[in-house]
Amino acid sequence: MYVAVKGGETAIRNAHDLLADRRRGDRAVPDLTLAQIVEQLALSVDRVMTEGSLYDRELAALAIKQARGDLIEAIFLVRAYRTTLPRFGAGEPVDTGAMRIERRISATFKDLPGGQLLGPTFDYTHRLIDFALAAEGETAPPAERQPAGEETPRVTDLLAAEGLVETSLAAAPEAEPGDLTRAPLEFPADRDLRLQNLARGDEGFLLALGYSTQRGYARSHPFAGEIRFGEVEVEFFAEDLGFAVPLGRIAVTECQMINQFKGSAKVPPQFTRGYGLVFGQSERKAIAMALVDRALRWQELGEELTAPAQDEEFVLSHSDNVQATGFVEHLKLPHYVDFQSELELVRRMRREQAAARVEEPGEDAREAAE
Amino acid sequence: MANDHHAGKGCVREQRPDVEDRRDAMRVLALAGAETLAAAWSDWQDKPRIEDIRRAETGLVMLRGRIGGDGASFNFGEATVTRAAVRIGGSVGHGYVLGRDKDKARLAAIFDALWQGEARARVEREVLAPIRGDIAAADTRSAARTAATRVDFFTLVRGED
């Protein structure tokens, strides 16, 4: 039986008005501007762009404001927005080797060409609350120093020169990478699709999975070979022009994880790699992504499947926080009819059980009588 | 090397230095602030007649990275892009810029059209040169600030020999 229920329009409208009121909060407090969010909550913006899978700082800021700071809600809004836009095409692959570096560190080589550039980082802070930030006051401009003008080669290239690390496989000339915004994910998934899924996957989920690999669930002895953050140029091959048009720059974080590998019948012992690439300065996410990327490569590298982080169907099917929140949160929507039928079922089972007891008095009844 | 899988397109680029120059102008226009382009257009003397042949529209471009930074490509997220096209005299100008600013895309198209015509030197001098200067200054400052965070390792000598 299907029962249509209507009602609640006024309640819903008033609830949304109340939400808008709460979003604005105390009118004595100035309204938050998008520029303030872009500039001062930049890492929230980066996360919303990364997991919303759409690079647009101001749009992400607006989503954060609309979502009252709930980042998963903001990510949901960004994903919904992108469905309203036409797709012009795909960009040329970005060249992270040509990045304008704002931060570049290696945990594997102290003295590497180009140096260790700490950039704007929370690392080495003492994580003490800075009460000075609660007071108004200007921040002094940071120190400057003449750049050394050295090249900053990838750490993986330095190791590759000695043949100690696996080299990246180039694609077949005309191979188009898979795109899970166009075709549903199918298993087994190739590494390009896995990386696309991980790039937009939930940071918390990937963080936990990456952590699990370090604790022994698919241990792969990782080293952060290199983490770099900065701007890369984006180009788009415009058919109407016949050449690749520069569109501007985007900020990205790249993580090159280097993992131990004892070798196989075909391959001598060498380091293998996990890769992370995300929008903005999303370092934790990039590291976690690289750990999980490496764990998911167990089959290709002839390793055993022993842990959740290696199980691509488990990982890739549960990484998307928009899908996850949709299914988990739908539980709070009305299930009145479903529940009525469950309620009726439980009542009937109880009646039947009680009736069965009366017909055949069991142990309990006899004991009670004695 | 980075463009191996677009070898055909790469060849087109290399064989046409005028395309490289135009790409460079378009790069500068894309990096410019919307207000900067609006001010440059406002200051432009003797504005020509502009025919809008593609009204500004916002869409998506799928961005790609390379596995390991240098391997096969993969899709890692989209970006908003706004494009417009105008005709000025015999030149068709295209604006392609990150973001959703339709005015900026149209202004980029206008200057791209002017750059292709007789006004090229003027566009270079009055519009692009100041923006190039601003970009270079911002990049230099950013690089200097990053350089100040470079770690200088030193070795502690313990004991005496």
Coordinates of C-alpha atoms in Angstrom, one line a residue, chain A residues 53-56 58-59 81-82 85-94 100-102 110 114-119 142-145 147-148 150 154 157 168-169 171 173 176-179 191-192 195-196 233-238 240-241 243-247 249-250 254 256 273 275 277 279, chain B residues 2-6 9 12-13 16 19 22-24 26-27 30-31 54 57-83 92 94 96-100 112 135 139-153 155:
Chain A
S53 CA 36.0 18.6 -6.5
L54 CA 35.7 22.2 -7.8
Y55 CA 38.3 24.8 -7.8
D56 CA 36.7 28.2 -7.1
E58 CA 34.9 32.4 -3.7
L59 CA 32.2 29.8 -4.4
Y81 CA 26.3 23.6 -8.0
R82 CA 28.7 21.9 -10.4
L85 CA 27.2 24.0 -15.3
P86 CA 28.2 22.7 -18.8
R87 CA 31.6 21.0 -19.2
F88 CA 33.9 22.8 -21.6
G89 CA 36.4 20.0 -21.7
A90 CA 39.5 18.8 -19.9
G91 CA 42.6 20.7 -19.1
E92 CA 46.2 19.8 -20.0
P93 CA 47.8 17.9 -17.2
V94 CA 49.3 20.3 -14.7
R100 CA 55.8 28.2 -8.0
I101 CA 56.8 26.7 -4.7
E102 CA 55.6 28.1 -1.5
K110 CA 68.2 16.7 4.4
G114 CA 66.5 23.6 -3.8
G115 CA 66.5 23.1 -0.1
Q116 CA 63.9 22.5 2.6
L117 CA 61.4 25.4 2.3
L118 CA 59.0 25.3 5.3
G119 CA 56.6 27.9 4.0
P142 CA 56.9 38.2 7.1
A143 CA 60.7 38.1 6.6
E144 CA 62.1 38.1 3.1
R145 CA 65.3 36.7 1.7
P147 CA 66.0 33.2 -3.3
A148 CA 68.9 31.0 -4.1
E150 CA 68.3 26.8 -7.5
R154 CA 61.5 16.2 -7.5
D157 CA 63.7 12.0 -9.8
S168 CA 56.0 6.4 -13.4
L169 CA 54.3 4.7 -16.3
A171 CA 49.9 6.6 -20.6
P173 CA 49.5 8.3 -26.5
E176 CA 42.0 9.3 -21.9
P177 CA 41.9 8.9 -18.2
G178 CA 38.7 7.5 -16.7
D179 CA 36.2 10.0 -15.2
R191 CA 44.8 3.7 -10.7
D192 CA 43.7 6.9 -12.5
L195 CA 43.2 8.6 -7.6
Q196 CA 40.3 10.7 -8.8
E233 CA 49.4 27.0 -14.4
V234 CA 46.3 25.5 -15.9
E235 CA 45.8 25.3 -19.6
F236 CA 42.9 24.2 -21.7
F237 CA 43.0 23.1 -25.3
A238 CA 40.3 25.2 -27.0
D240 CA 37.9 26.9 -31.5
L241 CA 41.4 28.3 -31.2
F243 CA 45.9 25.7 -29.2
A244 CA 46.1 25.4 -25.4
V245 CA 44.9 28.5 -23.7
P246 CA 46.3 29.5 -20.3
L247 CA 43.4 29.9 -17.8
R249 CA 46.9 29.5 -11.8
I250 CA 45.6 27.2 -9.1
E254 CA 51.4 17.2 -4.0
Q256 CA 55.3 11.8 -3.1
R273 CA 55.5 5.2 -4.7
Y275 CA 50.8 9.7 -4.8
L277 CA 47.4 15.6 -5.3
F279 CA 43.6 21.6 -4.3
Chain B
A2 CA 55.3 16.9 -20.1
N3 CA 53.3 17.1 -23.3
D4 CA 54.1 13.8 -24.8
H5 CA 50.6 12.6 -25.0
H6 CA 49.5 15.7 -26.8
K9 CA 49.2 19.7 -30.3
V12 CA 51.5 23.1 -33.4
R13 CA 52.7 25.3 -30.6
R16 CA 53.9 29.0 -34.5
V19 CA 50.7 31.5 -31.1
R22 CA 49.3 35.2 -28.1
R23 CA 49.3 32.5 -25.4
D24 CA 51.5 34.7 -23.4
M26 CA 46.2 35.5 -22.8
R27 CA 48.1 34.2 -19.8
A30 CA 43.8 35.5 -17.3
L31 CA 46.1 36.3 -14.3
R54 CA 29.8 34.5 -27.8
E57 CA 29.3 31.8 -20.2
T58 CA 30.6 29.9 -17.2
G59 CA 31.3 26.2 -17.3
L60 CA 33.6 23.5 -16.0
V61 CA 37.1 22.3 -17.1
M62 CA 38.2 19.0 -15.7
L63 CA 41.7 19.5 -14.4
R64 CA 44.3 16.8 -14.8
G65 CA 47.4 15.7 -12.9
R66 CA 49.9 13.0 -13.6
I67 CA 50.3 9.9 -11.5
G68 CA 53.5 10.4 -9.6
G69 CA 53.7 13.9 -11.0
D70 CA 55.2 12.6 -14.3
G71 CA 53.2 9.6 -15.3
A72 CA 49.9 8.9 -17.0
S73 CA 47.2 11.6 -16.5
F74 CA 44.3 11.4 -14.1
N75 CA 41.3 13.7 -13.4
F76 CA 41.7 15.3 -10.0
G77 CA 38.9 17.8 -9.9
E78 CA 37.2 20.5 -11.9
A79 CA 37.5 24.3 -12.0
T80 CA 35.0 27.0 -13.0
V81 CA 36.0 28.7 -16.2
T82 CA 34.3 31.6 -17.9
R83 CA 34.7 32.2 -21.6
V92 CA 38.1 37.5 -33.2
H94 CA 38.7 34.9 -27.0
Y96 CA 39.1 32.1 -21.2
V97 CA 39.6 32.7 -17.5
L98 CA 39.4 30.7 -14.2
G99 CA 36.4 31.7 -12.1
R100 CA 32.9 33.0 -12.8
D112 CA 42.8 39.5 -27.1
I135 CA 52.6 39.7 -11.4
D139 CA 55.9 36.5 -7.5
T140 CA 59.2 38.0 -6.4
R141 CA 57.8 38.9 -3.0
S142 CA 56.2 35.5 -2.6
A143 CA 59.5 33.7 -3.6
A144 CA 61.5 35.9 -1.1
R145 CA 59.1 35.1 1.7
T146 CA 59.4 31.4 0.9
A147 CA 63.2 31.7 0.7
A148 CA 63.2 33.2 4.2
T149 CA 61.7 29.9 5.5
R150 CA 64.5 27.8 3.9
V151 CA 66.3 25.6 6.5
D152 CA 70.0 26.2 6.9
F153 CA 71.4 23.1 8.5
T155 CA 76.5 20.7 12.3

